[in-house]
Structures are given as C-alpha cells and as structure tokens.
Coordinates of C-alpha atoms in Angstrom, one line a residue:
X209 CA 152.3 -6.0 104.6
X210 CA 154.6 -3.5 102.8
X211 CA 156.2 -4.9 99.5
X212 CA 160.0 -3.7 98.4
X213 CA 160.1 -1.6 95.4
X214 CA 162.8 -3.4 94.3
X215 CA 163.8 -7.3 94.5
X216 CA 166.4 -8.0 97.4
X217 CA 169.4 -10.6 95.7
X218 CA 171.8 -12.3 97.2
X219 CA 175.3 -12.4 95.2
X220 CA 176.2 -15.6 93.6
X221 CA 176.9 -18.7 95.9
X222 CA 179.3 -21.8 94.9
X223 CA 177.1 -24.0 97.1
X224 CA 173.8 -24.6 97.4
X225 CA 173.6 -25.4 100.6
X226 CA 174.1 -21.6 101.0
X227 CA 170.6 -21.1 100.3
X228 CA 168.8 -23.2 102.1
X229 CA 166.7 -21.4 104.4
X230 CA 165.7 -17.6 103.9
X231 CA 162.1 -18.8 102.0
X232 CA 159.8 -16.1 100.9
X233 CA 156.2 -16.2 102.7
X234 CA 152.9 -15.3 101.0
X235 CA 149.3 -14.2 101.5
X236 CA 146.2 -16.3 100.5
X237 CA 143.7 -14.2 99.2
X238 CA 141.6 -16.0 96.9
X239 CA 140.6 -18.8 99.5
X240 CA 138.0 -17.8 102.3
X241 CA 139.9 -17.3 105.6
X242 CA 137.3 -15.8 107.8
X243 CA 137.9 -13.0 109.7
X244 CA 142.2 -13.8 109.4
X245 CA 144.8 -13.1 107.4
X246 CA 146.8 -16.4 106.5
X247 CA 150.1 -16.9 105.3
X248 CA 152.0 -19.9 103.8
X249 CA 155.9 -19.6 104.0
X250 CA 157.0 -21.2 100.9
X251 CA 159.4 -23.9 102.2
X252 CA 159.5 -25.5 98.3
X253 CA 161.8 -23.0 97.9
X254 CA 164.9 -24.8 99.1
X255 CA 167.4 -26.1 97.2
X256 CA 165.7 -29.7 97.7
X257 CA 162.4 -28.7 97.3
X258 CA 161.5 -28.8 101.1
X259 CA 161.7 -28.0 104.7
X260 CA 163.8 -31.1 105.2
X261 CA 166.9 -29.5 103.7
X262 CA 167.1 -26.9 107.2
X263 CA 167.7 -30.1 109.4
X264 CA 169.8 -32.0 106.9
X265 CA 172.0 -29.0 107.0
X266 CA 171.8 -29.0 111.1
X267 CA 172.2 -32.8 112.0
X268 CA 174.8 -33.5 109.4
X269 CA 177.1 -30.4 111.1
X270 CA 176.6 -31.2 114.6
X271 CA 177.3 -34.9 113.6
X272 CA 180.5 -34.0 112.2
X273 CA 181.4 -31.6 114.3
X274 CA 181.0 -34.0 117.2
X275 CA 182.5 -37.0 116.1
X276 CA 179.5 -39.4 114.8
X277 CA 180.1 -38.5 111.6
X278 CA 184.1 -38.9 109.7
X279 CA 185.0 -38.4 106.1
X280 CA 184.1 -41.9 104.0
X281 CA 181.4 -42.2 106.4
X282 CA 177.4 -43.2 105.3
X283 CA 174.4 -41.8 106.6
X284 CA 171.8 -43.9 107.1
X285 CA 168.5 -43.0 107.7
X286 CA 164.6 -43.8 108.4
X287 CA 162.5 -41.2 106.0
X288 CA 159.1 -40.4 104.7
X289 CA 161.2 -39.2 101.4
X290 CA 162.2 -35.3 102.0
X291 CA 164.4 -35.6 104.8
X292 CA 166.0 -38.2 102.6
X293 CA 166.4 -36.3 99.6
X294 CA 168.0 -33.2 102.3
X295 CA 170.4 -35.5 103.3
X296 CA 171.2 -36.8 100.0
X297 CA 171.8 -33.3 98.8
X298 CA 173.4 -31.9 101.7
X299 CA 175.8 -35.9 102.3
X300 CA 176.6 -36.4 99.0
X301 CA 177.7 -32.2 98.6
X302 CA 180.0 -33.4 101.7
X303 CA 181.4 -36.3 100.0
X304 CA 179.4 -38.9 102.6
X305 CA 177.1 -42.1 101.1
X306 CA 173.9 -41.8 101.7
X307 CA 171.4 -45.3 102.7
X308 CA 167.7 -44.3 103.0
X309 CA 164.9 -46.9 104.5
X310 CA 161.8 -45.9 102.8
X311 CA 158.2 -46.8 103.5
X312 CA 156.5 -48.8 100.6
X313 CA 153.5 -46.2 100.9
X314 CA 155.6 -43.1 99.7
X315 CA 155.1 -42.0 96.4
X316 CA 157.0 -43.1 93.4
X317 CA 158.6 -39.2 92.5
X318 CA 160.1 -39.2 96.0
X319 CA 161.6 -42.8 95.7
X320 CA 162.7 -42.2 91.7
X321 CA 164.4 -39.0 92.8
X322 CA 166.5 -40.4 95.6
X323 CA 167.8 -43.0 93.3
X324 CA 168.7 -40.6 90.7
X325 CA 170.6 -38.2 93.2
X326 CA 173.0 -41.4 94.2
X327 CA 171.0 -42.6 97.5
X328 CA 171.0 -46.7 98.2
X329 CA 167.4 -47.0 99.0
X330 CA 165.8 -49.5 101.0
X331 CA 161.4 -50.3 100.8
X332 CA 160.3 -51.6 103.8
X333 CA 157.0 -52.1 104.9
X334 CA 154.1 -49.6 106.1
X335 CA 151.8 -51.3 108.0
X336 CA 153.9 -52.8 110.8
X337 CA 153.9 -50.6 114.5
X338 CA 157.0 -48.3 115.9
X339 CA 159.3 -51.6 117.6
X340 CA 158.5 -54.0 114.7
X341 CA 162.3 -55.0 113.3
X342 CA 160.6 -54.0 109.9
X343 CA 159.2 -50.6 111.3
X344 CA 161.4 -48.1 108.9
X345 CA 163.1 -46.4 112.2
X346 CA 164.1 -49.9 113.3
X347 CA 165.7 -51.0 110.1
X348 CA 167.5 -48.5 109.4
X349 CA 169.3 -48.4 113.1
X350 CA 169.8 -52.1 112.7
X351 CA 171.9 -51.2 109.0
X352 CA 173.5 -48.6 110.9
X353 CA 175.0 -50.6 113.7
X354 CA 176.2 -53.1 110.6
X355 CA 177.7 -50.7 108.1
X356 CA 181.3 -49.6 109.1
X357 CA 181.5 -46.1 109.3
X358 CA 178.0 -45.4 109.9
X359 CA 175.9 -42.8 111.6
X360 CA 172.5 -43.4 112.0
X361 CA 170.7 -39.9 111.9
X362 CA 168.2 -40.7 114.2
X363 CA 165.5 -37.4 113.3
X364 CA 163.1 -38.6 115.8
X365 CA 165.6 -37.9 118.8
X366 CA 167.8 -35.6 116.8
X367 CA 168.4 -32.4 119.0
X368 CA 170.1 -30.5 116.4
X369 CA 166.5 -31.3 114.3
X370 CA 164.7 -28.8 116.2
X371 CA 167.9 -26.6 116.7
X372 CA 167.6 -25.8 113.3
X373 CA 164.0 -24.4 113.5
X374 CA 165.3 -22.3 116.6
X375 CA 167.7 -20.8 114.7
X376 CA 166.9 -20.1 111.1
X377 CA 162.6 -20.8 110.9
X378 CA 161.2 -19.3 113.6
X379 CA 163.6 -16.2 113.9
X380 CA 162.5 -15.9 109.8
X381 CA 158.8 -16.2 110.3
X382 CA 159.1 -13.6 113.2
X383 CA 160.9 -11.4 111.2
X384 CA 158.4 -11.6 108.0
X385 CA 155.9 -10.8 110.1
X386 CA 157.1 -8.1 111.4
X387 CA 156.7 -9.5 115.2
X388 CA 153.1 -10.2 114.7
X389 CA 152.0 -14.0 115.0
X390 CA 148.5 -14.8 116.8
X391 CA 148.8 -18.8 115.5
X392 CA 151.6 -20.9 113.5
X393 CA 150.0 -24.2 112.3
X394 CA 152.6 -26.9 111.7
X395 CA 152.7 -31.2 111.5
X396 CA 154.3 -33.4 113.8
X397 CA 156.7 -36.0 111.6
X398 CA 159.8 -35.8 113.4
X399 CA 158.3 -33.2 115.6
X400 CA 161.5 -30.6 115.0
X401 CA 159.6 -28.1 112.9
X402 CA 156.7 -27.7 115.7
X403 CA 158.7 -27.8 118.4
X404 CA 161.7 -25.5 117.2
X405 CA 159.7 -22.6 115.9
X406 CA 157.4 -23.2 119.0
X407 CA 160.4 -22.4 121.2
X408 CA 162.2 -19.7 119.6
X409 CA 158.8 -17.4 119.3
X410 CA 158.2 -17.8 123.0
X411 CA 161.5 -17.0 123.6
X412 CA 161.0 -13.7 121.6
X413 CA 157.9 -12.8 123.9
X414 CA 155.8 -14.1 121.1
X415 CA 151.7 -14.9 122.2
X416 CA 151.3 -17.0 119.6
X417 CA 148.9 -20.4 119.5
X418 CA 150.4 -23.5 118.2
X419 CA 148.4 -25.8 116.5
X420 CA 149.2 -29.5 115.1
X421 CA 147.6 -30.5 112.3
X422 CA 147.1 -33.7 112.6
X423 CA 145.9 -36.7 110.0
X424 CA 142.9 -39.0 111.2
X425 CA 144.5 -42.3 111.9
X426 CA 147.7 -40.3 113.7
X427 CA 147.3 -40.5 117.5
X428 CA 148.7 -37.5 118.1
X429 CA 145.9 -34.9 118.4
X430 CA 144.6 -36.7 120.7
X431 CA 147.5 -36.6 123.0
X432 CA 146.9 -32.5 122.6
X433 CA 143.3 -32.1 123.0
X434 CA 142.6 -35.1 125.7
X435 CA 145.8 -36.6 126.8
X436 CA 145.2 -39.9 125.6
X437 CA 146.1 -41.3 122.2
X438 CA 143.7 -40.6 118.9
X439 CA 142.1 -43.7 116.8
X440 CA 145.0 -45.1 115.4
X441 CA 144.6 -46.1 111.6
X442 CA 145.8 -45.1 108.4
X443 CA 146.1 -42.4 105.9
X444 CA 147.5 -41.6 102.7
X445 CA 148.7 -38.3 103.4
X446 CA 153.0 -38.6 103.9
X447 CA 155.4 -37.1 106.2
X448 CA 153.0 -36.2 109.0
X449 CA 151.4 -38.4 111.8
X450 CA 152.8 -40.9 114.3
X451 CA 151.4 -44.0 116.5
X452 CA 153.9 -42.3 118.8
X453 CA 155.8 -38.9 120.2
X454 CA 159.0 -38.4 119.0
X455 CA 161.2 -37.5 121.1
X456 CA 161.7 -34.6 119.6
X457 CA 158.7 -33.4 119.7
X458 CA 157.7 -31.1 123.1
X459 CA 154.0 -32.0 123.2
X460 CA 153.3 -29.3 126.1
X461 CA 154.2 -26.2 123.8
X462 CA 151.1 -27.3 121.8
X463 CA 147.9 -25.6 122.1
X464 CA 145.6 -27.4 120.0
X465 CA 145.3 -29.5 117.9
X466 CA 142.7 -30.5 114.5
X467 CA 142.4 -34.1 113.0
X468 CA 142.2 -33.9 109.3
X469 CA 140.9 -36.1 107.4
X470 CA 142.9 -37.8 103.6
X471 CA 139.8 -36.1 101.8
X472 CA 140.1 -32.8 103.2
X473 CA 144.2 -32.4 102.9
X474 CA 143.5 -33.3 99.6
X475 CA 140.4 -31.4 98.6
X476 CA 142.6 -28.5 100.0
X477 CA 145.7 -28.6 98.6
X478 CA 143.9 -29.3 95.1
X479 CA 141.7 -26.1 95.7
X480 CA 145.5 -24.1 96.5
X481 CA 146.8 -25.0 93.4
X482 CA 143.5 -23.7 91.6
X483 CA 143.0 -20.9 93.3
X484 CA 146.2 -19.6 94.6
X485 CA 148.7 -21.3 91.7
X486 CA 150.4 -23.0 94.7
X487 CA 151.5 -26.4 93.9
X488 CA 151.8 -28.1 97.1
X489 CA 152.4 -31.7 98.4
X490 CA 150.1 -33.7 101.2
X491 CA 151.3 -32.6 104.1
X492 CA 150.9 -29.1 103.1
X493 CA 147.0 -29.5 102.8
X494 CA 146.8 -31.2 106.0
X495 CA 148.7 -28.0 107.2
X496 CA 146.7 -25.2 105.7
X497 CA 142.9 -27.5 106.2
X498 CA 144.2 -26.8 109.8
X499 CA 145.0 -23.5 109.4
X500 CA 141.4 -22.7 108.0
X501 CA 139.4 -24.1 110.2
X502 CA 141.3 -21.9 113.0
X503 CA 140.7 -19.0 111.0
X504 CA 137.3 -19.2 110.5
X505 CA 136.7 -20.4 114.0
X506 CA 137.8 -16.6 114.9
X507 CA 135.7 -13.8 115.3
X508 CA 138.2 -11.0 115.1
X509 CA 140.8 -10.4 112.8
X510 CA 144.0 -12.3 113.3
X511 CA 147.3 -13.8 111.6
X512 CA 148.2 -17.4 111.0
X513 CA 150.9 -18.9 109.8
X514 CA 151.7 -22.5 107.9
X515 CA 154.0 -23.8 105.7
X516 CA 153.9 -25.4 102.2
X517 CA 156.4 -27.9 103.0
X518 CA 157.4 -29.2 99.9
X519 CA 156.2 -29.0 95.9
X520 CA 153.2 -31.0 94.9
X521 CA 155.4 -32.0 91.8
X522 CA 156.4 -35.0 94.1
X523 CA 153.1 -35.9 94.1
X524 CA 151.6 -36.0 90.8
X525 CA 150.9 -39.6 90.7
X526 CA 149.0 -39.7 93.6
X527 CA 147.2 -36.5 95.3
X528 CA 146.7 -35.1 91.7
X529 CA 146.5 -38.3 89.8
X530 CA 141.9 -38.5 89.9
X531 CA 142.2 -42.3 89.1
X532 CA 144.6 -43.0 92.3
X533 CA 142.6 -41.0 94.3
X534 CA 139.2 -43.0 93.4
X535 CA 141.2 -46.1 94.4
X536 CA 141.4 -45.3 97.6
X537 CA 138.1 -43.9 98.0
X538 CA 138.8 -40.4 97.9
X539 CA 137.5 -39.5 94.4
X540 CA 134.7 -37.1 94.0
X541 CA 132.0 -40.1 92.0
X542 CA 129.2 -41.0 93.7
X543 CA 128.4 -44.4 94.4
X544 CA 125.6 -45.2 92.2
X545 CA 125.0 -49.4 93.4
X546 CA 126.5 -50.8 89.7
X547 CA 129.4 -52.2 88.4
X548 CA 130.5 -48.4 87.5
X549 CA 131.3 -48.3 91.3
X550 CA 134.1 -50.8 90.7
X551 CA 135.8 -48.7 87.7
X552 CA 138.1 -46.0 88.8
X553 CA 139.4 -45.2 85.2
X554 CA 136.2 -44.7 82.9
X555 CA 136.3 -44.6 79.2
X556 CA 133.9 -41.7 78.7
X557 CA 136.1 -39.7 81.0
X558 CA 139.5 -39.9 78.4
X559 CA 140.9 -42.2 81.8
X560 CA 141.5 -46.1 79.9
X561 CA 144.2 -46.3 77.7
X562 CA 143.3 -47.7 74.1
X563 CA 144.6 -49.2 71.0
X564 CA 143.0 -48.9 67.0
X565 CA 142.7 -52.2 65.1
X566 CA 145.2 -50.5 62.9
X567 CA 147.5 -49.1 65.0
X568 CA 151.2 -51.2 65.5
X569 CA 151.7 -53.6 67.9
X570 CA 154.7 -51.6 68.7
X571 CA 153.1 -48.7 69.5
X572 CA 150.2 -50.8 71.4
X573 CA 153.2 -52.4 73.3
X574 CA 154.9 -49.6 74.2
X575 CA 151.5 -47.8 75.2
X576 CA 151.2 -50.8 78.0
X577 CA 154.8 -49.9 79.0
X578 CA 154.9 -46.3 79.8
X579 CA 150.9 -46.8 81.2
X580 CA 152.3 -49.9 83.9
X581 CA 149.0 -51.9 82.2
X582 CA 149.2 -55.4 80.7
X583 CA 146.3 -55.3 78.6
X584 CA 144.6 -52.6 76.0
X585 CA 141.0 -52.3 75.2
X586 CA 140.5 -52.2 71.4
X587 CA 138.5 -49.1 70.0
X588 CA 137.3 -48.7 66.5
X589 CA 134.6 -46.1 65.8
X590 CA 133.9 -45.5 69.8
X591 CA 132.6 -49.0 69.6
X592 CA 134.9 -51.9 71.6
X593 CA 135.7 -54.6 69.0
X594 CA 138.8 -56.6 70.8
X595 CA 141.2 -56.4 73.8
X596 CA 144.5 -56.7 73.3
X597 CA 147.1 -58.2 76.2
X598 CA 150.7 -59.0 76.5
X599 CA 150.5 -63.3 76.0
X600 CA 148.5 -62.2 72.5
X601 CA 152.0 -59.9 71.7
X602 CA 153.8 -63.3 72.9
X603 CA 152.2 -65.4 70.4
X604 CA 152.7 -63.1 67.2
X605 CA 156.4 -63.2 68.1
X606 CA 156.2 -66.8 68.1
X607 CA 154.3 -67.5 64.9
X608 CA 156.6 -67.5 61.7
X609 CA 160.5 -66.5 60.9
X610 CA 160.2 -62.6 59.7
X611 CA 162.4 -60.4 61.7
X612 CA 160.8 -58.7 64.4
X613 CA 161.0 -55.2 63.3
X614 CA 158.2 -56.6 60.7
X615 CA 156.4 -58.9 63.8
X616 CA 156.1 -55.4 65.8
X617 CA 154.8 -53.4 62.8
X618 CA 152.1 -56.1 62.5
X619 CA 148.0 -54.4 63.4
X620 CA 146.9 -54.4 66.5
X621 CA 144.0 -56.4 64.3
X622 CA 146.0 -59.3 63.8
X623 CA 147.0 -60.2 67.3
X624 CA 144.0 -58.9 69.4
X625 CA 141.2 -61.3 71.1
X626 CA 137.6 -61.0 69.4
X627 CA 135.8 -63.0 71.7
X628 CA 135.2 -60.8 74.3
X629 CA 134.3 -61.5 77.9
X630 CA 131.8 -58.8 78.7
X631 CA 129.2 -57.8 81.1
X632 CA 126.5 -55.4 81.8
X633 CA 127.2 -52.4 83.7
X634 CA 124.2 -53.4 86.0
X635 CA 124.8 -57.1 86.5
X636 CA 126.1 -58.0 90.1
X637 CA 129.3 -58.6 91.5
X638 CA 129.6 -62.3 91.4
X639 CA 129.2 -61.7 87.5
X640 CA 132.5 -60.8 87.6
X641 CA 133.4 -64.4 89.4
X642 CA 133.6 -66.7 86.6
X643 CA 135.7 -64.2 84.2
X644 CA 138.4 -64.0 86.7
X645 CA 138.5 -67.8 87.5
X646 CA 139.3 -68.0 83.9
X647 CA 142.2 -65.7 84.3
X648 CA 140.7 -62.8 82.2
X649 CA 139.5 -58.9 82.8
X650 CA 135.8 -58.0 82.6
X651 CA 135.3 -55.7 79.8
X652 CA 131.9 -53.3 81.1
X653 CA 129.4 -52.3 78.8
X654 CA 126.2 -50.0 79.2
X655 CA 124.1 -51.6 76.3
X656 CA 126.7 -51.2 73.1
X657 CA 128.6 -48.5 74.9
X658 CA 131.9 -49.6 76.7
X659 CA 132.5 -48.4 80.2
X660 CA 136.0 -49.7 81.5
X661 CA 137.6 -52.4 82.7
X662 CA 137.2 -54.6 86.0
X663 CA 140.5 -56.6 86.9
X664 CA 140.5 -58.7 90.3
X665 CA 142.4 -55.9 91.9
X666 CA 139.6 -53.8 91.0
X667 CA 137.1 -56.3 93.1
X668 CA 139.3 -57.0 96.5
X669 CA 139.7 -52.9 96.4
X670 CA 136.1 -52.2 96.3
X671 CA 135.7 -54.7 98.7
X672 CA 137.9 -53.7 101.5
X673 CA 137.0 -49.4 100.7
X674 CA 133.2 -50.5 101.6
X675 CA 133.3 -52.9 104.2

C-alpha cells in the first residue's frame, strides 16, 4: 500500500464528535499471517476510545430527529461498557442524562470510567439468560418505561446501529483498501458492525468473505456454520457473543464463522501488543485469532481485514493482569498436583504484596488499601516471620490514649501475628480445612521458603476451574 509523503490534517474542530470515524488502518507484519496480508483498522482511535462511538453518534441522531429523543431527556441503555461510554460522550455533549445497566462481569476501567464521565450506572447480573427481568437488555427497558423522558436505545434492534457501519465503516475500509477486500473479520455484540459493513461492500460489488469471530460459549457460530445454536457457556472475553441473534444482526450475509476460545483471544492480543506495540482490548483478540486462522488456512495470497475495537488500556486489570488471568484458569503455570496449584500470586514471582517488621502500620495499611487485600505477609530477610491483617490494625488503635498519628507510625512488628498457621506446599487440600474453620489464611511454605497465600476463595476457585 502506498504511504503519503506528507501527513493529511484536518483543521481544528470545536466538537469531538467531529472526529469520530475516519480511523487510520495498519498492516501486521511482525505476526505470521500465512500467505495474507492482514490489516487491523484502528478503531481506538475515536474520541471514546472505540467503535461504539460511530453508533452512539447514529442512534442518538435518528432518535432525535424522530421524536424518541427531546431535550432534558435520558438515555438509558443495556451495555457491555463501550457503547456506554459512546453514548455518555456523545448524550452528555448533547445536554441529555445518561443511565447505563452494566453486567457485573465487565471490567472495573470500563465501569470507573463511566462514572467519572457523569453516567448513573446500574450492575446487574451476568449469568442469568436473554428474558430474565435481571438480563441487562431487560432491566434497562424496564428503567426506560419508568423514567419520564426516557428513550431506551435499544442497540440490539437499533436500525440506525448498522446504518452507521453503512455509511461511514464500510465505505472507509473500502476506500483504504483501495477496493480490494477478499475477507473482513468482525464480532457479533449488537450485530451492527458485521452486518453494516457486510452490506455496504456488497453493495459496492465487493467479493469479499465475512467471517464472525465468535467466543466458545456464544451460540452464534454455530448458527453460521450448521444452523443450529453453539454450546452455550461462558467466557471472559466482553462485548462479543450472544445466547441469541440480535435483531440487528443479518445472519445470512455471514460466510463463516471460527469459535475462539478465552485462551486464544487472550494469548493473541498479548502477542499484538509485543509484537506489533498494539494495545488492544478482548474482543479485538477474538477478532484478529479469527482473522489468522483464515489467513493461514489460504494458499494464495489474499487481504483480510479486522478491527481493534477498542484500547486494551480498559483492560489492564484483567486480560493483562497474569494473576487474574491464573484465576480463571487461563495463566500459562502448569499444574504440578501441590498446593502451588492453588496460589495464583506467588511470592518468588514479585506477585504477593508484603510488609517489613519495621515498616509503619500506615504504610502497611495503606498497602492493603490500594492492593483490595485484607491481610499482608510479613518478610524480614526473605524469610516469613508474621502476617499482618486488618482486626490486628483494629487492636493497636484500641490499646492506649496516644493520638493516632503516633498509633499509625507504630512497626508493623508490634501489631503483626507470630504464630503462624502454615503448611507444606505438598500437604493435601483438606490441610487447608481446619485453618479456614478457624477463620484464618494458610500461609504456604516449601521447607523454610514461603510460597503464597491460600484464602477460602482460593479453594472453591480451584475447585470449580478443575471439576
């Protein structure tokens, strides 16, 4: 593809909804691709970080524009977190309140965000079917119908969803390509994005194979390849997948479809950012897995096209967070039949988060904060000599009338447990039993050499990841 001498710039805009759209599209080159060319078009590039911000744009203007939608108005919504944080940016630039009904599995960036940008959002739960009144779609029609003034987006039946990949993706992609498409790869979430650029390059003449990319558990490639529904279960990757078609989605301008599996999106959008500097969310690994194994199924030269739907910057605590990832099975340590198996955050790795006999109990506290943990292994020398918790903290508060600035600069030393509850990294799991009846942690050793910790949430997650 030729490359301008010069950088193209648009003048200065007082809006920045003026630039969504327009995203820049690059090659991979550093990540085997067969016989193909493929290319990701760089959808992170909005103003709100995703490809969510195209239909924002779309729905809210065909809302308003046909009455759904008045000034003073709030938009209410069912979202996997990027379509809510378009319509926050788009609503709120508008004037219009925003209400979002959020899964409880999306991660904590996407939720954090939304709440910063001004958006009233509501958790519900993610493990309840499509017609379940606490199914995220459901609720959030149901807060509709009750708000005065509200206009429930509706994505999943949305016409002006995959309007807007009609008119602004697909013409773009096209363009950028300079007319020359054998496959575009894309997810099925709402359905828009398939379905939109699907339509607008047949319309343009284009032969181009569509693929969905799928996640095992969605039943959706199954609907593609063999007309009945997939193994439904569940993943971790967000944004993509159903236990049903949308209605927005057009099923019969699919070609074909891959089921990807957690492990793979992951392993793939891990190896982008190493490889390619491309820091890119879930969904964008299931995406471009897809995309490779169509490449290298080739066996002449061709050109694919996928997305990176939205920055991976959403997903640090999860897809590139090693510890969340062992705990739910997707880490890269080997089951080795010991109580290691059971420890996601290892000591000798730099994962458990420690306090120094001498160190504050200020700073030990406020370590525990900023970590989410409620109790700190005590290191002296690399040898374990105490644990410190938050009822321990309790009790030196409680203990004599100095003024807490002096309680809190009080050693860890003075405060900690010494009698430690340990066990040996190769006793068995019903070790563990008797510590936890007593309300404690197991603290692991191999010989003199401390391992990690083992809480009860530790044990029930082992237990239900190895059935």
């Amino acid at each position: 593809m030729s490359i301008a001498s010069k950088p193209v710039l648009s003048a200065p805009t007082g809006s920045l909804l003026d630039l969504i759209g327009l995203t820049p599209m690059v090659e991979v080159t550093k990540i085997d691709t067969g016989p193909c060319r493929l290319f990701l078009k760089l959808e992170a590039q909005n103003p709100g970080g995703s490809i969510k911000d195209r239909i924002a744009l779309s729905m809210i203007e065909a809302a308003e524009a046909e009455g759904w939608l008045k000034p003073g108005g709030t938009i209410v919504e069912a979202t996997a977190g990027n379509t809510g944080l378009a319509l926050t940016l788009v609503g709120q630039a508008k004037g219009y309140k925003v209400l979002l009904v959020i899964p409880d599995k999306m991660s904590k960036e996407k939720i954090q965000h939304l709440r910063a940008m001004g958006a009233d959002v509501r958790l519900t739960r993610s493990d309840v079917p499509h017609g379940h009144p606490d199914y995220y779609t459901d609720m959030a029609e149901r807060l509709a119908q009750q708000i005065p003034g509200g206009w429930f987006v509706n994505q999943f039946a949305n016409h002006a969803n995959s309007a807007a990949h009609v008119k602004t993706t697909g013409p773009e992609i096209w363009e950028q390509m300079g007319h020359d498409v054998d496959a575009f790869v894309a997810g099925i979430g709402s359905g828009g994005t398939i379905t939109g650029v699907a339509q607008y390059l047949k319309s343009a003449g284009a032969r181009t194979q569509i693929v969905l990319a799928d996640p095992v558990g969605s039943v959706l490639a199954g609907i593609v390849n063999d007309g009945v529904p997939g193994p439904e279960g569940s993943y971790t990757v967000e944004g993509i997948g159903q236990n049903f078609v949308p209605d927005t989605a057009d099923i019969t301008l699919i070609d074909k479809a891959y089921s990807i599996p957690d492990a793979e999106a992951i392993a793939t959008v891990r190896d982008l950012l190493l490889k390619e500097g491309i820091l890119a969310g879930s969904s964008s690994g299931t995406l471009i897995a897809a995309a490779l194994r169509w490449c290298r199924e080739q066996t002449e030269p061709k050109r694919c096209v996928t997305f990176v739907c939205d920055t991976g910057a959403k997903y640090l605590s999860k897809v590139y967070n090693d510890a969340w990832l062992a705990d739910q099975g997707l880490g890269d340590d080997p089951i080795v039949g010991n109580l290691s198996d059971l420890i996601t955050r290892k000591y000798a790795n730099g994962d458990v988060v420690v306090a120094g006999p001498e160190d504050s109990l200020d700073s030990a506290f406020k370590r525990m904060r900023s970590n989410d943990v409620s109790q700190l292994p005590v290191i002296q020398d690399g040898r374990l000599v105490g644990i410190l918790d938050e009822s321990d903290i309790v009790h030196i508060m409680n203990t004599d009338e100095i003024t807490r600035k002096e309680r809190f600069a009080k050693p860890v030393s003075s405060a900690m447990t010494r009698d430690l509850d340990t066990v040996q990294v190769t006793e068995p799991l019903d070790a563990l039993i008797p510590l936890f009846d007593r309300d404690r942690v197991a603290l692991v050793l191999d010989g003199e050499t401390f391992v990690g910790l083992i809480a009860r949430v530790d044990l029930i997650n082992h237990l239900s990841l190895n059935r």
